[in-house]
CSV table of N, CA and C in Angstrom, one decimal:
chain,number,residue,atom,x,y,z
A,1,MET,N,-44.7,-38.0,-15.4
A,1,MET,CA,-43.3,-38.3,-14.8
A,1,MET,C,-42.2,-37.9,-15.8
A,2,SER,N,-41.3,-37.1,-15.4
A,2,SER,CA,-40.2,-36.9,-16.3
A,2,SER,C,-39.3,-37.9,-16.6
A,3,LEU,N,-38.6,-37.8,-17.8
A,3,LEU,CA,-37.5,-38.9,-18.0
A,3,LEU,C,-36.4,-39.0,-17.1
A,4,THR,N,-36.1,-37.9,-16.5
A,4,THR,CA,-35.2,-38.0,-15.5
A,4,THR,C,-35.5,-38.7,-14.2
A,5,MET,N,-36.8,-38.4,-13.8
A,5,MET,CA,-37.3,-39.0,-12.6
A,5,MET,C,-37.5,-40.7,-13.0
A,6,LEU,N,-37.9,-40.9,-14.2
A,6,LEU,CA,-38.0,-42.2,-14.6
A,6,LEU,C,-36.7,-43.0,-14.5
A,7,LEU,N,-35.7,-42.4,-15.1
A,7,LEU,CA,-34.3,-43.1,-15.0
A,7,LEU,C,-33.9,-43.2,-13.6
A,8,LEU,N,-34.0,-42.1,-12.8
A,8,LEU,CA,-33.6,-42.2,-11.4
A,8,LEU,C,-34.1,-43.4,-10.6
A,9,LEU,N,-35.5,-43.7,-10.9
A,9,LEU,CA,-36.2,-44.5,-10.1
A,9,LEU,C,-35.8,-45.8,-10.5
A,10,ILE,N,-35.4,-46.1,-11.8
A,10,ILE,CA,-34.9,-47.3,-12.4
A,10,ILE,C,-33.5,-47.7,-11.8
A,11,VAL,N,-32.7,-46.7,-11.8
A,11,VAL,CA,-31.3,-46.8,-11.2
A,11,VAL,C,-31.4,-47.0,-9.7
A,12,ILE,N,-32.4,-46.5,-8.9
A,12,ILE,CA,-32.6,-46.8,-7.5
A,12,ILE,C,-33.0,-48.3,-7.4
A,13,GLY,N,-33.7,-48.6,-8.3
A,13,GLY,CA,-34.2,-50.0,-8.2
A,13,GLY,C,-33.2,-51.1,-8.5
A,14,LEU,N,-32.4,-50.7,-9.5
A,14,LEU,CA,-31.3,-51.6,-9.9
A,14,LEU,C,-30.2,-51.6,-8.9
A,15,ALA,N,-29.9,-50.5,-8.2
A,15,ALA,CA,-28.9,-50.4,-7.1
A,15,ALA,C,-29.3,-51.1,-6.0
A,16,SER,N,-30.7,-50.9,-5.6
A,16,SER,CA,-31.1,-51.6,-4.3
A,16,SER,C,-31.4,-53.1,-4.7
A,17,GLY,N,-31.7,-53.5,-5.9
A,17,GLY,CA,-31.7,-55.0,-6.2
A,17,GLY,C,-30.5,-55.6,-6.2
A,18,MET,N,-29.4,-55.0,-6.6
A,18,MET,CA,-28.0,-55.6,-6.8
A,18,MET,C,-27.5,-55.6,-5.4
A,19,LEU,N,-27.6,-54.6,-4.5
A,19,LEU,CA,-27.3,-54.8,-3.2
A,19,LEU,C,-28.0,-55.6,-2.3
A,20,SER,N,-29.3,-55.9,-2.5
A,20,SER,CA,-30.1,-56.9,-1.8
A,20,SER,C,-29.5,-58.2,-2.3
A,21,GLY,N,-29.3,-58.4,-3.5
A,21,GLY,CA,-28.8,-59.7,-3.9
A,21,GLY,C,-27.4,-60.2,-3.4
A,22,MET,N,-26.6,-59.0,-3.3
A,22,MET,CA,-25.3,-59.4,-2.8
A,22,MET,C,-25.2,-59.3,-1.3
A,23,VAL,N,-25.8,-58.3,-0.5
A,23,VAL,CA,-25.7,-58.5,0.8
A,23,VAL,C,-26.8,-58.5,1.6
A,24,GLY,N,-28.0,-58.7,1.1
A,24,GLY,CA,-29.3,-58.8,1.7
A,24,GLY,C,-30.0,-57.5,2.4
A,25,VAL,N,-29.7,-56.4,1.7
A,25,VAL,CA,-30.2,-55.0,2.0
A,25,VAL,C,-30.8,-54.6,0.9
A,26,GLY,N,-31.7,-53.6,1.1
A,26,GLY,CA,-32.4,-53.0,0.0
A,26,GLY,C,-33.4,-51.7,0.3
A,27,GLY,N,-34.5,-52.3,0.9
A,27,GLY,CA,-35.6,-51.3,1.2
A,27,GLY,C,-35.2,-50.2,2.0
A,28,GLY,N,-34.9,-50.3,3.3
A,28,GLY,CA,-34.7,-49.3,4.3
A,28,GLY,C,-33.4,-48.7,4.0
A,29,LEU,N,-32.4,-49.5,3.8
A,29,LEU,CA,-31.1,-48.9,3.8
A,29,LEU,C,-30.7,-48.2,2.4
A,30,ILE,N,-31.3,-48.8,1.3
A,30,ILE,CA,-30.9,-48.1,0.0
A,30,ILE,C,-32.0,-47.2,-0.6
A,31,ILE,N,-33.2,-47.9,-0.7
A,31,ILE,CA,-34.3,-47.2,-1.3
A,31,ILE,C,-34.8,-45.9,-0.8
A,32,VAL,N,-35.0,-46.0,0.8
A,32,VAL,CA,-35.4,-44.9,1.4
A,32,VAL,C,-34.4,-43.7,1.3
A,33,PRO,N,-33.1,-43.7,1.7
A,33,PRO,CA,-32.1,-42.6,1.5
A,33,PRO,C,-32.1,-42.1,0.0
A,34,ALA,N,-32.1,-43.0,-0.9
A,34,ALA,CA,-32.2,-42.8,-2.4
A,34,ALA,C,-33.3,-41.8,-2.7
A,35,LEU,N,-34.6,-42.1,-2.3
A,35,LEU,CA,-35.6,-41.5,-2.7
A,35,LEU,C,-35.7,-40.0,-2.1
A,36,ILE,N,-35.1,-40.0,-0.7
A,36,ILE,CA,-35.0,-38.7,-0.1
A,36,ILE,C,-34.1,-38.0,-0.8
A,37,PHE,N,-32.8,-38.4,-1.0
A,37,PHE,CA,-31.7,-37.7,-1.5
A,37,PHE,C,-31.9,-37.2,-3.0
A,38,PHE,N,-32.3,-38.1,-3.9
A,38,PHE,CA,-32.2,-37.9,-5.3
A,38,PHE,C,-33.6,-37.4,-5.7
A,39,LEU,N,-34.6,-37.6,-5.1
A,39,LEU,CA,-36.0,-37.2,-5.6
A,39,LEU,C,-36.7,-36.5,-4.7
A,40,ALA,N,-36.2,-35.9,-3.5
A,40,ALA,CA,-36.8,-35.1,-2.5
A,40,ALA,C,-38.0,-35.5,-2.1
A,41,PHE,N,-38.1,-37.0,-1.8
A,41,PHE,CA,-39.4,-37.4,-1.2
A,41,PHE,C,-39.4,-37.1,0.3
A,42,SER,N,-40.5,-37.0,0.9
A,42,SER,CA,-40.6,-36.9,2.4
A,42,SER,C,-40.2,-38.3,3.1
A,43,GLN,N,-39.7,-38.2,4.3
A,43,GLN,CA,-39.4,-39.5,4.9
A,43,GLN,C,-40.6,-40.4,4.9
A,44,LYS,N,-41.7,-39.9,5.2
A,44,LYS,CA,-43.0,-40.9,5.2
A,44,LYS,C,-43.2,-41.3,3.7
A,45,GLU,N,-43.0,-40.4,2.6
A,45,GLU,CA,-43.3,-40.8,1.2
A,45,GLU,C,-42.3,-42.0,0.9
A,46,ALA,N,-41.0,-41.8,1.4
A,46,ALA,CA,-39.9,-42.8,1.1
A,46,ALA,C,-40.2,-44.1,1.7
A,47,GLN,N,-40.6,-44.0,3.0
A,47,GLN,CA,-40.7,-45.2,3.7
A,47,GLN,C,-42.0,-46.1,3.1
A,48,GLY,N,-43.1,-45.3,2.8
A,48,GLY,CA,-44.3,-46.0,2.2
A,48,GLY,C,-44.0,-46.5,0.9
A,49,THR,N,-43.4,-45.9,0.1
A,49,THR,CA,-42.9,-46.3,-1.2
A,49,THR,C,-42.0,-47.5,-1.0
A,50,SER,N,-40.9,-47.6,-0.1
A,50,SER,CA,-40.1,-48.6,0.1
A,50,SER,C,-41.0,-49.9,0.5
A,51,LEU,N,-42.0,-49.7,1.4
A,51,LEU,CA,-42.8,-50.8,1.9
A,51,LEU,C,-43.7,-51.4,0.7
A,52,GLY,N,-44.1,-50.5,-0.2
A,52,GLY,CA,-44.9,-50.8,-1.4
A,52,GLY,C,-44.1,-51.8,-2.4
A,53,ILE,N,-42.7,-51.4,-2.5
A,53,ILE,CA,-41.9,-52.3,-3.3
A,53,ILE,C,-41.6,-53.5,-2.7
A,54,LEU,N,-41.5,-53.5,-1.4
A,54,LEU,CA,-41.2,-54.7,-0.6
A,54,LEU,C,-42.4,-55.8,-0.7
A,55,LEU,N,-43.6,-55.3,-0.6
A,55,LEU,CA,-44.7,-56.2,-0.7
A,55,LEU,C,-44.9,-57.0,-1.9
A,56,LEU,N,-44.3,-56.6,-3.0
A,56,LEU,CA,-44.5,-57.3,-4.1
A,56,LEU,C,-43.2,-58.2,-4.3
A,57,PRO,N,-43.5,-59.3,-4.9
A,57,PRO,CA,-42.3,-60.3,-4.9
A,57,PRO,C,-41.1,-59.9,-5.7
A,58,VAL,N,-40.6,-58.8,-5.5
A,58,VAL,CA,-39.5,-58.2,-6.3
A,58,VAL,C,-38.1,-59.1,-6.2
A,59,GLY,N,-38.1,-59.6,-5.0
A,59,GLY,CA,-36.8,-60.4,-4.7
A,59,GLY,C,-36.8,-61.8,-5.2
A,60,ILE,N,-37.9,-62.3,-5.8
A,60,ILE,CA,-38.1,-63.7,-6.1
A,60,ILE,C,-36.9,-64.4,-6.7
A,61,LEU,N,-36.3,-63.7,-7.7
A,61,LEU,CA,-35.3,-64.4,-8.5
A,61,LEU,C,-34.1,-64.5,-7.7
A,62,GLY,N,-33.6,-63.4,-6.7
A,62,GLY,CA,-32.6,-63.6,-6.0
A,62,GLY,C,-32.7,-64.7,-4.8
A,63,VAL,N,-33.9,-64.8,-4.4
A,63,VAL,CA,-34.2,-65.8,-3.4
A,63,VAL,C,-34.2,-67.2,-4.0
A,64,LEU,N,-34.6,-67.4,-5.2
A,64,LEU,CA,-34.5,-68.6,-5.9
A,64,LEU,C,-33.0,-69.1,-6.0
A,65,GLN,N,-32.3,-68.0,-6.3
A,65,GLN,CA,-30.8,-68.4,-6.5
A,65,GLN,C,-30.2,-68.9,-5.1
A,66,TYR,N,-30.5,-68.2,-4.0
A,66,TYR,CA,-30.0,-68.7,-2.7
A,66,TYR,C,-30.7,-70.1,-2.5
A,67,TYR,N,-31.9,-70.2,-2.7
A,67,TYR,CA,-32.6,-71.4,-2.4
A,67,TYR,C,-32.0,-72.8,-3.1
A,68,LYS,N,-31.7,-72.5,-4.3
A,68,LYS,CA,-31.1,-73.5,-5.2
A,68,LYS,C,-29.7,-74.1,-4.5
A,69,GLN,N,-29.0,-73.1,-3.9
A,69,GLN,CA,-27.7,-73.4,-3.2
A,69,GLN,C,-27.9,-73.9,-1.8
A,70,GLY,N,-29.1,-74.0,-1.4
A,70,GLY,CA,-29.4,-74.4,0.0
A,70,GLY,C,-29.2,-73.3,1.0
A,71,TYR,N,-29.4,-72.1,0.9
A,71,TYR,CA,-29.1,-71.0,1.7
A,71,TYR,C,-30.5,-70.3,2.3
A,72,VAL,N,-31.6,-71.0,2.1
A,72,VAL,CA,-32.9,-70.4,2.6
A,72,VAL,C,-33.5,-71.5,3.4
A,73,ASP,N,-33.8,-71.1,4.6
A,73,ASP,CA,-34.6,-71.9,5.5
A,73,ASP,C,-36.0,-71.6,5.4
A,74,ILE,N,-36.9,-72.3,4.8
A,74,ILE,CA,-38.3,-71.9,4.6
A,74,ILE,C,-39.0,-71.6,5.9
A,75,LYS,N,-38.8,-72.5,7.0
A,75,LYS,CA,-39.3,-72.2,8.3
A,75,LYS,C,-39.1,-70.9,8.9
A,76,VAL,N,-37.7,-70.5,8.7
A,76,VAL,CA,-37.2,-69.3,9.3
A,76,VAL,C,-37.9,-68.1,8.6
A,77,VAL,N,-38.0,-68.2,7.2
A,77,VAL,CA,-38.7,-67.3,6.3
A,77,VAL,C,-40.0,-67.2,6.7
A,78,LEU,N,-40.8,-68.2,6.9
A,78,LEU,CA,-42.2,-68.1,7.4
A,78,LEU,C,-42.4,-67.4,8.6
A,79,LEU,N,-41.5,-67.8,9.6
A,79,LEU,CA,-41.8,-67.3,11.0
A,79,LEU,C,-41.3,-65.8,11.1
A,80,VAL,N,-40.3,-65.4,10.3
A,80,VAL,CA,-39.7,-64.0,10.2
A,80,VAL,C,-40.8,-63.2,9.4
A,81,SER,N,-41.4,-63.7,8.4
A,81,SER,CA,-42.4,-63.0,7.7
A,81,SER,C,-43.6,-62.8,8.5
A,82,LEU,N,-43.9,-63.7,9.4
A,82,LEU,CA,-45.2,-63.5,10.2
A,82,LEU,C,-44.8,-62.3,11.2
A,83,GLY,N,-43.6,-62.2,11.7
A,83,GLY,CA,-43.2,-61.3,12.7
A,83,GLY,C,-43.2,-59.9,11.9
A,84,PHE,N,-42.6,-60.1,10.7
A,84,PHE,CA,-42.6,-58.7,9.8
A,84,PHE,C,-43.9,-58.1,9.6
A,85,VAL,N,-44.9,-59.1,9.3
A,85,VAL,CA,-46.3,-58.6,9.0
A,85,VAL,C,-46.8,-57.8,10.4
A,86,LEU,N,-46.6,-58.4,11.3
A,86,LEU,CA,-47.1,-57.8,12.6
A,86,LEU,C,-46.5,-56.5,12.9
A,87,GLY,N,-45.0,-56.7,12.9
A,87,GLY,CA,-44.2,-55.4,13.3
A,87,GLY,C,-44.4,-54.4,12.1
A,88,ASN,N,-44.6,-54.7,11.0
A,88,ASN,CA,-44.8,-53.7,10.0
A,88,ASN,C,-46.1,-52.8,10.2
A,89,TYR,N,-47.2,-53.5,10.7
A,89,TYR,CA,-48.4,-52.9,10.9
A,89,TYR,C,-48.2,-51.8,12.1
A,90,PHE,N,-47.8,-52.3,13.1
A,90,PHE,CA,-47.6,-51.5,14.4
A,90,PHE,C,-46.4,-50.4,14.2
A,91,GLY,N,-45.3,-50.8,13.4
A,91,GLY,CA,-44.3,-49.8,13.1
A,91,GLY,C,-44.9,-48.7,12.2
A,92,SER,N,-45.6,-49.1,11.2
A,92,SER,CA,-46.2,-48.0,10.4
A,92,SER,C,-47.1,-47.2,11.1
A,93,LYS,N,-48.0,-47.6,12.1
A,93,LYS,CA,-48.9,-46.8,12.7
A,93,LYS,C,-48.2,-45.8,13.6
A,94,LEU,N,-47.1,-46.2,14.3
A,94,LEU,CA,-46.3,-45.4,15.0
A,94,LEU,C,-45.6,-44.3,14.1
A,95,ALA,N,-44.9,-44.8,13.0
A,95,ALA,CA,-44.2,-43.8,12.2
A,95,ALA,C,-45.3,-42.8,11.7
A,96,LEU,N,-46.4,-43.1,11.3
A,96,LEU,CA,-47.3,-42.1,10.9
A,96,LEU,C,-47.9,-41.1,11.9
A,97,SER,N,-47.6,-41.6,13.1
A,97,SER,CA,-48.1,-40.7,14.2
A,97,SER,C,-47.0,-39.7,14.6
A,98,LEU,N,-45.8,-39.8,14.2
A,98,LEU,CA,-44.7,-38.9,14.6
A,98,LEU,C,-44.5,-37.9,13.7
A,99,PRO,N,-44.0,-36.7,14.0
A,99,PRO,CA,-43.7,-35.7,13.1
A,99,PRO,C,-42.6,-36.1,12.2
A,100,GLU,N,-42.5,-35.4,11.0
A,100,GLU,CA,-41.5,-35.6,10.0
A,100,GLU,C,-40.2,-35.5,10.7
A,101,GLU,N,-39.9,-34.7,11.4
A,101,GLU,CA,-38.4,-34.3,11.7
A,101,GLU,C,-38.0,-35.4,12.6
A,102,LYS,N,-39.0,-35.8,13.6
A,102,LYS,CA,-38.4,-36.9,14.4
A,102,LYS,C,-38.4,-38.1,13.7
A,103,LEU,N,-39.1,-38.5,12.9
A,103,LEU,CA,-39.0,-39.7,12.1
A,103,LEU,C,-37.6,-39.6,11.3
A,104,LYS,N,-37.2,-38.5,10.6
A,104,LYS,CA,-35.9,-38.3,10.2
A,104,LYS,C,-34.8,-38.7,11.0
A,105,LYS,N,-34.9,-38.2,12.2
A,105,LYS,CA,-33.7,-38.4,13.2
A,105,LYS,C,-33.7,-39.9,13.8
A,106,ILE,N,-34.9,-40.5,13.8
A,106,ILE,CA,-34.9,-41.9,14.2
A,106,ILE,C,-34.2,-42.7,13.1
A,107,PHE,N,-34.5,-42.5,11.9
A,107,PHE,CA,-34.0,-43.1,10.9
A,107,PHE,C,-32.5,-43.0,10.7
A,108,ALA,N,-32.0,-41.7,10.9
A,108,ALA,CA,-30.7,-41.4,10.7
A,108,ALA,C,-29.8,-42.1,11.9
A,109,ILE,N,-30.3,-42.1,13.1
A,109,ILE,CA,-29.7,-42.8,14.2
A,109,ILE,C,-29.7,-44.3,14.0
A,110,PHE,N,-30.7,-45.0,13.5
A,110,PHE,CA,-30.7,-46.3,13.0
A,110,PHE,C,-29.5,-46.5,12.1
A,111,LEU,N,-29.4,-45.8,11.1
A,111,LEU,CA,-28.4,-46.0,10.1
A,111,LEU,C,-26.9,-45.8,10.7
A,112,ILE,N,-26.8,-44.9,11.6
A,112,ILE,CA,-25.5,-44.7,12.4
A,112,ILE,C,-25.1,-45.9,13.1
A,113,VAL,N,-26.2,-46.3,13.8
A,113,VAL,CA,-26.0,-47.6,14.6
A,113,VAL,C,-25.6,-48.7,14.0
A,114,ILE,N,-26.2,-49.0,12.8
A,114,ILE,CA,-25.9,-50.1,12.0
A,114,ILE,C,-24.4,-50.0,11.4
A,115,ALA,N,-24.1,-48.7,11.0
A,115,ALA,CA,-22.8,-48.5,10.4
A,115,ALA,C,-21.7,-48.9,11.5
A,116,VAL,N,-22.0,-48.2,12.6
A,116,VAL,CA,-20.8,-48.5,13.8
A,116,VAL,C,-20.8,-50.0,14.0
A,117,LYS,N,-21.9,-50.6,14.1
A,117,LYS,CA,-21.9,-52.1,14.5
A,117,LYS,C,-20.9,-52.8,13.4
A,118,ILE,N,-21.2,-52.6,12.1
A,118,ILE,CA,-20.6,-53.1,11.0
A,118,ILE,C,-19.2,-52.9,11.1
A,119,LEU,N,-18.9,-51.6,11.2
A,119,LEU,CA,-17.5,-51.1,11.1
A,119,LEU,C,-16.5,-51.7,12.3
A,120,PHE,N,-17.1,-51.6,13.6
A,120,PHE,CA,-16.3,-51.7,14.8
A,120,PHE,C,-16.8,-52.9,15.6
A,121,ILE,N,-18.0,-52.9,15.8
A,121,ILE,CA,-18.4,-54.0,16.9
A,121,ILE,C,-18.3,-55.5,16.3
A,122,ASP,N,-18.7,-55.7,15.2
A,122,ASP,CA,-18.7,-57.1,14.6
A,122,ASP,C,-17.1,-57.5,14.5
A,123,LYS,N,-16.3,-56.6,14.2
A,123,LYS,CA,-14.9,-57.0,14.0
A,123,LYS,C,-14.3,-57.3,15.3
A,124,TYR,N,-14.5,-56.6,16.4
A,124,TYR,CA,-14.1,-56.9,17.7
A,124,TYR,C,-14.7,-58.3,18.5
A,125,SER,N,-16.0,-58.6,17.9
A,125,SER,CA,-16.6,-59.8,18.6
A,125,SER,C,-16.0,-61.0,17.9
A,126,LYS,N,-15.7,-60.9,16.5
A,126,LYS,CA,-15.1,-61.9,15.7
A,126,LYS,C,-13.6,-62.2,16.3
A,127,GLU,N,-12.9,-61.2,16.6
A,127,GLU,CA,-11.4,-61.2,17.0
A,127,GLU,C,-11.5,-61.8,18.3
A,128,ASN,N,-12.4,-61.4,19.2
A,128,ASN,CA,-12.5,-62.1,20.6
A,128,ASN,C,-12.8,-63.5,20.5
A,129,LYS,N,-13.8,-64.0,19.7
A,129,LYS,CA,-14.3,-65.3,19.4
A,129,LYS,C,-13.1,-66.0,18.9
A,130,ARG,N,-12.4,-65.6,18.0
A,130,ARG,CA,-11.1,-66.4,17.5
A,130,ARG,C,-10.1,-66.6,18.5
A,131,GLN,N,-9.9,-65.5,19.5
A,131,GLN,CA,-8.8,-65.6,20.4
A,131,GLN,C,-9.4,-66.8,21.6
A,132,THR,N,-10.5,-66.7,21.7
A,132,THR,CA,-11.2,-67.6,22.7
A,132,THR,C,-11.0,-69.0,22.3
A,133,THR,N,-11.3,-69.2,20.8
A,133,THR,CA,-11.4,-70.5,20.3
A,133,THR,C,-9.9,-71.0,20.4
A,134,ASP,N,-8.9,-70.0,20.1
A,134,ASP,CA,-7.5,-70.3,19.9
A,134,ASP,C,-7.1,-70.9,21.2
A,135,LYS,N,-7.5,-70.2,22.4
A,135,LYS,CA,-7.1,-70.4,23.7
A,135,LYS,C,-7.6,-71.6,24.2
A,136,GLU,N,-8.9,-72.2,23.8
A,136,GLU,CA,-9.5,-73.4,24.2
A,136,GLU,C,-8.8,-74.5,23.5
A,137,GLN,N,-8.4,-74.4,22.3
A,137,GLN,CA,-7.7,-75.4,21.5
A,137,GLN,C,-6.4,-75.6,22.2
A,138,THR,N,-5.6,-74.5,22.6
A,138,THR,CA,-4.3,-74.7,23.3
A,138,THR,C,-4.4,-75.5,24.5
A,139,ASN,N,-5.5,-75.1,25.4
A,139,ASN,CA,-5.7,-75.9,26.7
A,139,ASN,C,-6.1,-77.3,26.5
A,140,ASN,N,-6.9,-77.6,25.4
A,140,ASN,CA,-7.4,-78.9,25.3
A,140,ASN,C,-6.2,-79.8,24.8
A,141,THR,N,-5.1,-79.3,24.1
A,141,THR,CA,-4.1,-80.1,23.6
A,141,THR,C,-3.0,-80.3,24.8
A,142,HIS,N,-3.0,-79.5,25.9
A,142,HIS,CA,-2.0,-79.6,27.0
A,142,HIS,C,-2.6,-80.7,28.0
């Protein structure tokens, strides 16, 4: 492994770890695109590598920080983890059965949908919720 590749892998890990700790993302949204873009991994190699990283307890220090502040519901973690394990099994079987190009397109569409939702849809739903709450408070005072 070259020094450049070694440094890129460490930087990808640092960036995904920082973003994961800050906003709760890392694997699919950061690591997969970074491995493809910077190190020319195939879609399947990047996804498999990302899953390999997630299977190890790499986020334990960040989780402990959130847990200490009361922001981790252990029951939710266990239930979602159970679903994640089952979904991961079936999702990986499906992904490995698809052609590389189709998998890339699915991944790209996923990223676009998430970006549009974050940029536009969440904003409007919060504004509508705020307006509805304001109207309800006004009606209740009359």
